[in-house]
Tab-separated table of C-alpha atoms and ligand atoms in Angstrom:
chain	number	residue	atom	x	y	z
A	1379	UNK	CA	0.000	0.000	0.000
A	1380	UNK	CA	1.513	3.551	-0.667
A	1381	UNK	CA	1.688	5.772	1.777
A	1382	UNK	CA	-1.603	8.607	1.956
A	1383	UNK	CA	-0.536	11.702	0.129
A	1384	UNK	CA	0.953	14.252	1.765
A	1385	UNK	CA	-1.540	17.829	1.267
A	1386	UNK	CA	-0.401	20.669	-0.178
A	1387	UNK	CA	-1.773	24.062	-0.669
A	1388	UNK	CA	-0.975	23.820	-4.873
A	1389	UNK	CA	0.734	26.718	-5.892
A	1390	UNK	CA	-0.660	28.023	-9.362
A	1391	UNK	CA	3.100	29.347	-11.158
A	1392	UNK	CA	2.706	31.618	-13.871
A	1393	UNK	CA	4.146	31.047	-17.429
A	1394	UNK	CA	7.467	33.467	-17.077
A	1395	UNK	CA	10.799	33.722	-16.007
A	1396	UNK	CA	9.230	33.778	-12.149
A	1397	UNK	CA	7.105	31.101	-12.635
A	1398	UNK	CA	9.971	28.787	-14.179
A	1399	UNK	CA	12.583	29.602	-11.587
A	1400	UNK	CA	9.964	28.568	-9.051
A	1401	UNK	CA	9.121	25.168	-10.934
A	1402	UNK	CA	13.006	23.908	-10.754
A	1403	UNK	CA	13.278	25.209	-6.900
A	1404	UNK	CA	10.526	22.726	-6.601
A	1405	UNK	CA	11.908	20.411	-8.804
A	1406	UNK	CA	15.685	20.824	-7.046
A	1407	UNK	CA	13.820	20.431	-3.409
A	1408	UNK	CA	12.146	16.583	-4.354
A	1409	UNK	CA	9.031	18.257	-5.038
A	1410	UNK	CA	6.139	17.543	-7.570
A	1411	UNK	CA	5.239	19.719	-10.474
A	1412	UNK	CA	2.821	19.993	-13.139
A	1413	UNK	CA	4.306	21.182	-16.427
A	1414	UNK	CA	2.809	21.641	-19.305
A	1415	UNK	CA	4.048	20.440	-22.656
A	1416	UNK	CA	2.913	20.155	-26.224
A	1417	UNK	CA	0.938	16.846	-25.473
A	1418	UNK	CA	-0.140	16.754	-22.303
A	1419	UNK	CA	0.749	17.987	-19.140
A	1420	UNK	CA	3.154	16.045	-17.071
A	1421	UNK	CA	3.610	15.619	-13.297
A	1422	UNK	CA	7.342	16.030	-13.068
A	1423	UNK	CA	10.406	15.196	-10.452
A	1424	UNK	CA	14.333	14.924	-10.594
A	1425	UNK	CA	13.979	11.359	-12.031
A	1426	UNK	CA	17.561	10.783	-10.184
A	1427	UNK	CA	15.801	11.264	-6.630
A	1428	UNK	CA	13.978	7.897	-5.711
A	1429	UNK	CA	11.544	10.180	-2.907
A	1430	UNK	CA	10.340	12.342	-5.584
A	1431	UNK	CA	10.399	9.696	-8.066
A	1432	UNK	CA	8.044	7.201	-5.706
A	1433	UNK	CA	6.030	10.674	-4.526
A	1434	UNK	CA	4.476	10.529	-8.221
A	1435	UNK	CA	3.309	6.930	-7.898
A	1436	UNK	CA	1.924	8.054	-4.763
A	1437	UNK	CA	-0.036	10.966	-6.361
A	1438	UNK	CA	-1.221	9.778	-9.505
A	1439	UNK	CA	-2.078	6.215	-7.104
A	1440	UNK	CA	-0.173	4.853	-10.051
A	1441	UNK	CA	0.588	0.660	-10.101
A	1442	UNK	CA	4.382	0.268	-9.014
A	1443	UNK	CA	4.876	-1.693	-12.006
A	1444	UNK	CA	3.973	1.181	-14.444
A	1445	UNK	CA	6.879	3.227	-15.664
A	1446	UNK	CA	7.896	6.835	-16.206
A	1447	UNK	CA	8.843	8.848	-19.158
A	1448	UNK	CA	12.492	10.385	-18.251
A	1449	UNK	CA	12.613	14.060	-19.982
A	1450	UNK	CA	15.544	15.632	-21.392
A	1451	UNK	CA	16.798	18.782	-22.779
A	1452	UNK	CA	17.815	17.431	-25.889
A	1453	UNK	CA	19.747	14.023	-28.005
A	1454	UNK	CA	22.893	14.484	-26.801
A	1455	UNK	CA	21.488	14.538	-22.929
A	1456	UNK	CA	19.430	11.404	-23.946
A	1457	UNK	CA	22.430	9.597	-24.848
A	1458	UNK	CA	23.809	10.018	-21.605
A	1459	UNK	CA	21.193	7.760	-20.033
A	1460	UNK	CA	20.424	5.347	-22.977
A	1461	UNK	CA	22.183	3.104	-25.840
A	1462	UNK	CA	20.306	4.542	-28.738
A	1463	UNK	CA	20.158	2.348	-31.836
A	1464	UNK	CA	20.695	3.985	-35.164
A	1465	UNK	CA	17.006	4.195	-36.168
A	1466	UNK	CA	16.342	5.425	-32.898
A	1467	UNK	CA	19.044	8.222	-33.638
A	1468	UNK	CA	17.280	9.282	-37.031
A	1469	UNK	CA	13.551	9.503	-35.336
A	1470	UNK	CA	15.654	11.836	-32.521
A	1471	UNK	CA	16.677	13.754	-35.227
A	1472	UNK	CA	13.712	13.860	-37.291
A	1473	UNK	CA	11.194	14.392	-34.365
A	1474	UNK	CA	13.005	15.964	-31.565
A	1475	UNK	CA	11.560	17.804	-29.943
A	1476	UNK	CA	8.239	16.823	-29.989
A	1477	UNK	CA	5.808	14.066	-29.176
A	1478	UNK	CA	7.997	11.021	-29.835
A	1479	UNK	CA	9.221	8.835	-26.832
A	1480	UNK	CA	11.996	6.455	-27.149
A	1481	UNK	CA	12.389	3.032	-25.268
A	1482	UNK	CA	15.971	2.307	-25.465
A	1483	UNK	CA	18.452	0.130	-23.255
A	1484	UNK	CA	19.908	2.093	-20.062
A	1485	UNK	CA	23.432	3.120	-19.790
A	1486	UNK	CA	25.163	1.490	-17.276
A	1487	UNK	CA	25.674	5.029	-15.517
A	1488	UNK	CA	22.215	6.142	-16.390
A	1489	UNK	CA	21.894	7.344	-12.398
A	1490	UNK	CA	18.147	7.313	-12.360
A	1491	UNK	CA	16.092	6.356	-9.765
A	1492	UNK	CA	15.469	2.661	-9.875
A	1493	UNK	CA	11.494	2.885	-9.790
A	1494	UNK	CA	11.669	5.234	-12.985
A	1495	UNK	CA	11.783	2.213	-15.188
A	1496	UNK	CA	9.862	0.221	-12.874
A	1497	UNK	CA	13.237	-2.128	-12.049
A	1498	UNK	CA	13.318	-2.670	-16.143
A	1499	UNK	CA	16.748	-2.485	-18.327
A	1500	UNK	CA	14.783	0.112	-20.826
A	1501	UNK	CA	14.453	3.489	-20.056
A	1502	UNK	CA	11.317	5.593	-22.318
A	1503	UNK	CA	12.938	9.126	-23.347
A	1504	UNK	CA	11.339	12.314	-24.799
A	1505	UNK	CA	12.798	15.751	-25.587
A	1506	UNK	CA	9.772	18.014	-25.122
A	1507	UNK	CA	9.021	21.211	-28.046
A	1508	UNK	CA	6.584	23.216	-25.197
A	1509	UNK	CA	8.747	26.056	-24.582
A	1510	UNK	CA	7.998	26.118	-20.732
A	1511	UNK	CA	9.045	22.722	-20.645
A	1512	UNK	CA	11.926	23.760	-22.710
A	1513	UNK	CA	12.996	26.284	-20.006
A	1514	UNK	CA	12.581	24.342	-16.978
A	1515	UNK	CA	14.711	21.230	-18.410
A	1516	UNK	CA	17.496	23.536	-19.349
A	1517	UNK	CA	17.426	25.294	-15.874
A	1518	UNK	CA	17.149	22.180	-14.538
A	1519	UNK	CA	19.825	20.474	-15.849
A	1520	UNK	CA	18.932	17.362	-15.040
A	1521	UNK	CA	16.492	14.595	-16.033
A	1522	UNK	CA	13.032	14.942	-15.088
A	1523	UNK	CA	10.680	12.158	-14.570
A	1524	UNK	CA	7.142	12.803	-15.887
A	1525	UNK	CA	4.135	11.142	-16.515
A	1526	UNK	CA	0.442	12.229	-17.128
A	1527	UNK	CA	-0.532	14.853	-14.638
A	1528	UNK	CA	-3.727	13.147	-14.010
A	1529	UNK	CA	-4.869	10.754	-11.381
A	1530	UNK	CA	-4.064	6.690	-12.765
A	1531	UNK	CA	-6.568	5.672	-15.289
A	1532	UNK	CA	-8.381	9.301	-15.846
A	1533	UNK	CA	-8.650	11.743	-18.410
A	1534	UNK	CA	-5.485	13.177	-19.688
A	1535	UNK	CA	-5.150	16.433	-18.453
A	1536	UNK	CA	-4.550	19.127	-21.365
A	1537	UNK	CA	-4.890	22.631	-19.196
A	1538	UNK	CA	-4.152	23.587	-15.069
A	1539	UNK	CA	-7.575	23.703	-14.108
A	1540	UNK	CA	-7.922	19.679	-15.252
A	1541	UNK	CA	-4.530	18.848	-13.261
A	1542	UNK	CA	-6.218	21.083	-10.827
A	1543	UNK	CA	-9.181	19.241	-10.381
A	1544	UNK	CA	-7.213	15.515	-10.909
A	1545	UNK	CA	-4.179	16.448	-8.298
A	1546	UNK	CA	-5.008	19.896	-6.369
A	1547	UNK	CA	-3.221	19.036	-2.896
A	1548	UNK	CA	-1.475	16.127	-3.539
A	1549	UNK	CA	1.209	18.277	-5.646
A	1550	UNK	CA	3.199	20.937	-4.852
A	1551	UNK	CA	2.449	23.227	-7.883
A	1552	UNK	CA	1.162	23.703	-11.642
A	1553	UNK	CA	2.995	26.003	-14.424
A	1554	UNK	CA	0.214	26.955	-16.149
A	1555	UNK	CA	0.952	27.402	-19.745
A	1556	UNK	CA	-2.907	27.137	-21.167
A	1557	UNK	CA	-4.196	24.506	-23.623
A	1558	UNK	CA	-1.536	22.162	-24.960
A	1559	UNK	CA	-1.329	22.121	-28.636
A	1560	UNK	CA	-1.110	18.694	-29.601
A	1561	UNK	CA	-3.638	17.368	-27.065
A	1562	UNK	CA	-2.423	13.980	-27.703
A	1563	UNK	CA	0.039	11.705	-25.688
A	1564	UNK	CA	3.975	11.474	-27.349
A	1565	UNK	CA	3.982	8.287	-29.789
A	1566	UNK	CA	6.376	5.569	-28.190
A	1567	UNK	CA	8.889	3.738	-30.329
A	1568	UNK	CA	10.708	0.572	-29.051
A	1569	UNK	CA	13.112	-1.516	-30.533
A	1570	UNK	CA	13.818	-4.965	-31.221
A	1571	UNK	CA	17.475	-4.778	-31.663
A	1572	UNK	CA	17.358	-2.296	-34.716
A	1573	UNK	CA	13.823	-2.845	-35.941
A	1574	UNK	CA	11.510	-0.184	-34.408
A	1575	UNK	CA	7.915	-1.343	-33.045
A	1576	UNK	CA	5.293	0.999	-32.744
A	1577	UNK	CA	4.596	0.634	-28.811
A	1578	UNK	CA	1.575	3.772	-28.379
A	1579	UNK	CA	-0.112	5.905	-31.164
A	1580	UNK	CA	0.278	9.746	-30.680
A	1581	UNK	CA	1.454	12.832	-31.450
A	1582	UNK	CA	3.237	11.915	-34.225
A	1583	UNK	CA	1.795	9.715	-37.005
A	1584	UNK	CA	2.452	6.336	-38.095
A	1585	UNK	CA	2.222	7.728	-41.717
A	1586	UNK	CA	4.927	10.455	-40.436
A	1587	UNK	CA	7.447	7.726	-38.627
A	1588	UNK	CA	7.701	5.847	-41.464
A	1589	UNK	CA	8.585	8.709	-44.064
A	1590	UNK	CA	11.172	9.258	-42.063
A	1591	UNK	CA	12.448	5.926	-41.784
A	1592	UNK	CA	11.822	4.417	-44.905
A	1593	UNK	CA	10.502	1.616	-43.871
A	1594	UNK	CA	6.523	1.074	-41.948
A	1595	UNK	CA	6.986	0.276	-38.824
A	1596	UNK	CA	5.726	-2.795	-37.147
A	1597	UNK	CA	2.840	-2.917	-34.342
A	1598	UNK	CA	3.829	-4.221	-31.028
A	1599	UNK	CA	1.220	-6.345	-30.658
A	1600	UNK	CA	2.738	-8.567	-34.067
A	1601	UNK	CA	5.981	-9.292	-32.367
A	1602	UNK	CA	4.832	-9.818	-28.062
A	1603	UNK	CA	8.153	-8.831	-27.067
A	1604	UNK	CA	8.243	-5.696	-25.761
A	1605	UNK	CA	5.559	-3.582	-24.169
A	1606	UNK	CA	4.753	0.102	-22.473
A	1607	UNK	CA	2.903	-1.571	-19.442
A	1608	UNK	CA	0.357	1.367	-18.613
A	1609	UNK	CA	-1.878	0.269	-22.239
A	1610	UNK	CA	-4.541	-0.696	-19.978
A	1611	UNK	CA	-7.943	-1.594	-21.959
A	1612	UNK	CA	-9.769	0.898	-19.935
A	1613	UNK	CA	-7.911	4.354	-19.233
A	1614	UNK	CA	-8.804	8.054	-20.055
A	1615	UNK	CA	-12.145	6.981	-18.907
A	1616	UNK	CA	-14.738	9.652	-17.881
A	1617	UNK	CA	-16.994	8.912	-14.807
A	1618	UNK	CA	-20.232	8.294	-17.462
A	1619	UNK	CA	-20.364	5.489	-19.690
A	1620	UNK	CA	-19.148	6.200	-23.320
A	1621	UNK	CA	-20.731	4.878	-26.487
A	1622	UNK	CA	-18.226	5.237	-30.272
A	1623	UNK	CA	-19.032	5.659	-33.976
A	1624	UNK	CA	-22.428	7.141	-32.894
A	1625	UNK	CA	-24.144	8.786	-36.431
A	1626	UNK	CA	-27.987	8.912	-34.026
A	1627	UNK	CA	-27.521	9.575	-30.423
A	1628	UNK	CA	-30.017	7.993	-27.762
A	1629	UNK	CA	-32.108	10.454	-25.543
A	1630	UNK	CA	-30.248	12.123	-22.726
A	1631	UNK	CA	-26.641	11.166	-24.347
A	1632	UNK	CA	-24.042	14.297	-24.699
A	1633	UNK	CA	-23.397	13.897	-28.372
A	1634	UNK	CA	-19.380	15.008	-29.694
A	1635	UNK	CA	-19.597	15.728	-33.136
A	1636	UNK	CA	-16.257	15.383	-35.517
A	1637	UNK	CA	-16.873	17.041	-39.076
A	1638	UNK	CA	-19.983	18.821	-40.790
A	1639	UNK	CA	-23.292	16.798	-40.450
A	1640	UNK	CA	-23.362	17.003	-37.130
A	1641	UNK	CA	-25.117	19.945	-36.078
A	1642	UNK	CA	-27.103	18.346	-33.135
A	1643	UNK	CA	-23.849	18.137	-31.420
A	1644	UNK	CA	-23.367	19.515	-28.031
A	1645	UNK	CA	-19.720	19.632	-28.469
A	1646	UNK	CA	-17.347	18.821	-31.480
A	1647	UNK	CA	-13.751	17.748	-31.629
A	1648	UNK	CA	-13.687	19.671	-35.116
A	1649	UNK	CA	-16.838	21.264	-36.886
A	1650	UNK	CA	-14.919	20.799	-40.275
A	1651	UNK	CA	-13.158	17.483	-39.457
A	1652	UNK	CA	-9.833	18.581	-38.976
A	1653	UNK	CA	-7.787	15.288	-37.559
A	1654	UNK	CA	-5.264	17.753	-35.563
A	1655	UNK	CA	-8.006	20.239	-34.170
A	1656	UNK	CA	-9.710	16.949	-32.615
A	1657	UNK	CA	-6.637	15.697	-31.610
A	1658	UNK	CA	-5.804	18.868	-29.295
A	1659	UNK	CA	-9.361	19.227	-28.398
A	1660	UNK	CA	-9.918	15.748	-27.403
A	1661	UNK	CA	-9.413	15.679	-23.814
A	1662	UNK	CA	-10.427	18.889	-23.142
A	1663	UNK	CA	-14.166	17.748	-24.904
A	1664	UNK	CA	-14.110	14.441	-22.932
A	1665	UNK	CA	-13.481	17.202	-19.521
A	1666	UNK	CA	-16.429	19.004	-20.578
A	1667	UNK	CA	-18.799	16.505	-21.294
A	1668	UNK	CA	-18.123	14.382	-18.059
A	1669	UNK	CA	-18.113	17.551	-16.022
A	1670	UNK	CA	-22.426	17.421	-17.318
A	1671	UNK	CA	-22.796	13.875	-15.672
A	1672	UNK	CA	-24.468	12.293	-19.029
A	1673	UNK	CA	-23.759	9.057	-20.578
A	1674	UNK	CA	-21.321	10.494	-23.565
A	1675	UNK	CA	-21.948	9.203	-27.188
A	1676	UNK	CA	-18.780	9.824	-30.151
A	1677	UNK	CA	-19.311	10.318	-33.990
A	1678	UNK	CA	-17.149	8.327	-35.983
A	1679	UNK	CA	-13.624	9.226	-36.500
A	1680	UNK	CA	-11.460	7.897	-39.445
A	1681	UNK	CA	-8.694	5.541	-38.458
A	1682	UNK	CA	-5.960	7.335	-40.395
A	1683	UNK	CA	-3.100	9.825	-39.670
A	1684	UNK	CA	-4.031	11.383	-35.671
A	1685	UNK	CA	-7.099	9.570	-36.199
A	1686	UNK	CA	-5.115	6.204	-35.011
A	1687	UNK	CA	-4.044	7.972	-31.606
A	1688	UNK	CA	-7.564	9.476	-31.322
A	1689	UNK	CA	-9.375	6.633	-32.085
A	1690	UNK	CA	-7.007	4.401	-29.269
A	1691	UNK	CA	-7.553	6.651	-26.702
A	1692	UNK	CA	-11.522	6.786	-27.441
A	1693	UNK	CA	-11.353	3.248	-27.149
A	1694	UNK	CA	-9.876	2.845	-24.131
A	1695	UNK	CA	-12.251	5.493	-22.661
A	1696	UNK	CA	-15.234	2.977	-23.498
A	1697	UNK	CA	-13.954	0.324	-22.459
A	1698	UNK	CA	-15.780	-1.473	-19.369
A	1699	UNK	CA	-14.130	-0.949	-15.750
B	1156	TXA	O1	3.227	12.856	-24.109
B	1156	TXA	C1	3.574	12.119	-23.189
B	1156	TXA	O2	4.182	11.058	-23.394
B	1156	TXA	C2	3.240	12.557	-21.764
B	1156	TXA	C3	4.010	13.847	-21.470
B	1156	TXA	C4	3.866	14.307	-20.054
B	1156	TXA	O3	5.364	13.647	-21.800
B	1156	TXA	N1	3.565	11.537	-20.816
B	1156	TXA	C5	2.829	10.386	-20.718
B	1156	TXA	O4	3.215	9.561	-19.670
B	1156	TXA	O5	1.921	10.114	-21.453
B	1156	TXA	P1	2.306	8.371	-19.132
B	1156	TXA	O6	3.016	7.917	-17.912
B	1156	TXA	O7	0.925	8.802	-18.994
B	1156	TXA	O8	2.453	7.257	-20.230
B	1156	TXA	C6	3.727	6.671	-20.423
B	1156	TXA	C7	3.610	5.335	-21.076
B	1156	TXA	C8	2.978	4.280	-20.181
B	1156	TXA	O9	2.166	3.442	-20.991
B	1156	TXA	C9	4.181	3.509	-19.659
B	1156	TXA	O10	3.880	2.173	-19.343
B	1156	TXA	C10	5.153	3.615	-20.818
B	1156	TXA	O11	4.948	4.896	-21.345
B	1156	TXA	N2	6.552	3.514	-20.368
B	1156	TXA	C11	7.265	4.425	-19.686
B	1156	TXA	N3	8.497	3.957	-19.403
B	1156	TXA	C12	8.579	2.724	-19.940
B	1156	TXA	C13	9.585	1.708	-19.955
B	1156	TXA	N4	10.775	1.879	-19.361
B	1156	TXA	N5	9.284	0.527	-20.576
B	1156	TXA	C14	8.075	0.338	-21.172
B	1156	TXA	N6	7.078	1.258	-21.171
B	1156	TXA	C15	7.327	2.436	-20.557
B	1157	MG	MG1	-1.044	8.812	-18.831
């Protein structure tokens, strides 16, 4: 059992020089804070300080066995902690930064906190592109441990005022940098000595990932080797019930639209169907509607490009409890 949270009155840091400075003082102390970044915001520690580390499992009431994305300020930083392959090099290159994690074998000297990779010889990296996060890893100079900011198995948190209402006490402050643009979780690429496996769809395209390699990449459900443990079947799951590819909703259902033709809608992830509108709007629509206590009912939403993440994470917040 983990220990109760401790409370804390959450300080609310603005998006400045101030508000950064404040965020690594927290950071540099073994505290938790919420930062935003282009996908989602993340609940971040000094991933080399096992007390901060094990404080997020304690906030989020995250399973032990679930492990943490390790931010860094850039490739050269990652390599420090991790044995990149060559492929994974080229995606660095090609996608960094921005919403692409890494799983890649840990240095020997890697110095993180054991619990950061759940006791596991890979270690999942990402260079964030939000430029708050940008300024608080540089300041920091150090790794930074950070998963979702939202309580284990919730919505994804994609402004303050939804880590607010997830963690508000159990953290010791937000940066609040607004609504984050992407709206989607970082894709995760593993690797199977070279060949890269496509672990979770996000931010960045499957369509986009293999341009840049040359080569599609392969699911990691065809190969059973290696896995990012926290794809639960249900996650991101609002408190009502939640129906997909809905063209007629039932009585009493808060309908989300996605494209023209669906002017009944009480909310839309894109009035003209645009894949990376719904994408950033996704979580913050899902907020909305549970915050009206309804059963929630989706229109259809094609499975291509940001559709794939979309679609993954709508189908996980269907899926029975
Ligand atoms: O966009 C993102 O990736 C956001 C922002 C904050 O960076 N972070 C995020 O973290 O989505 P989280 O903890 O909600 O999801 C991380 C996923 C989980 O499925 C976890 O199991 C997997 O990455 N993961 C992390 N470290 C891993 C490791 N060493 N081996 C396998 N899977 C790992
Ligand atoms: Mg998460």
């Amino acid at each position: 059992m983990p220990s109760p949270a401790r409370t804390f009155d959450t300080e609310i840091l603005t998006a400045d020089a101030g508000g950064v400075a404040r965020a690594v003082a927290f950071l540099r102390a073994g505290a938790l804070v919420a930062l935003p970044t282009e996908t989602v915001y993340g609940l971040a520690a000094d991933a080399r300080n096992p007390e901060a580390v094990a404080a997020i499992y304690t906030a989020k009431g995250r399973p032990a066995e679930n492990p943490l994305i390790v931010h860094v300020a850039g490739l050269d930083a990652a390599q420090a902690l991790a044995e990149l392959p060559p492929p994974a090099q080229a995606l660095a290159r090609a996608f960094w930064p921005g919403p692409l994690t890494l799983l890649a074998p840990l240095r020997a000297d890697h110095g993180l906190a054991e619990a950061v990779t759940a006791g596991r010889s890979r270690v999942a990296l990402r260079v964030p592109a939000h430029p708050l996060a940008r300024a608080v890893l540089q300041a920091f100079g150090g790794p930074v441990a950070a998963p979702s900011a939202n309580p284990s198995g919730r919505i994804s948190p994609t402004r303050a005022a939804h880590v607010l209402a997830g963690l508000s006490g159990r953290i010791a402050a937000v940066l609040d940098g607004g609504a984050c643009p992407v709206g989607l979780e970082s894709t995760i690429v593993g690797f199977e000595g070279d060949a890269p496996v496509l672990l979770r769809a996000g931010g960045v395209s499957a369509e986009a990932l293999a341009e840049a390699l040359g080569t599609p990449l392969r699911a990691a459900a065809a190969t059973g080797v290696l896995t990012a443990p926290g794809q639960l079947p249900s996650h991101y799951a609002p408190r009502a019930p939640l129906r997909l590819d809905v063209t007629t909703p039932a009585p009493g259902e808060i309908w989300i639209g996605f494209g023209p033709g669906c002017d009944d809608a009480v909310l839309s992830l894109s009035v003209t169907g645009d894949l990376s509108e719904a994408a950033a709007r996704l979580f913050e629509v899902l907020h909305s509607a549970d915050a009206l206590g309804q059963p929630i009912a989706v229109a259809p939403v094609p499975e291509e490009g940001l559709g794939v993440a979309i679609n993954d994470r709508l189908r996980r917040a269907a899926a029975p409890r």
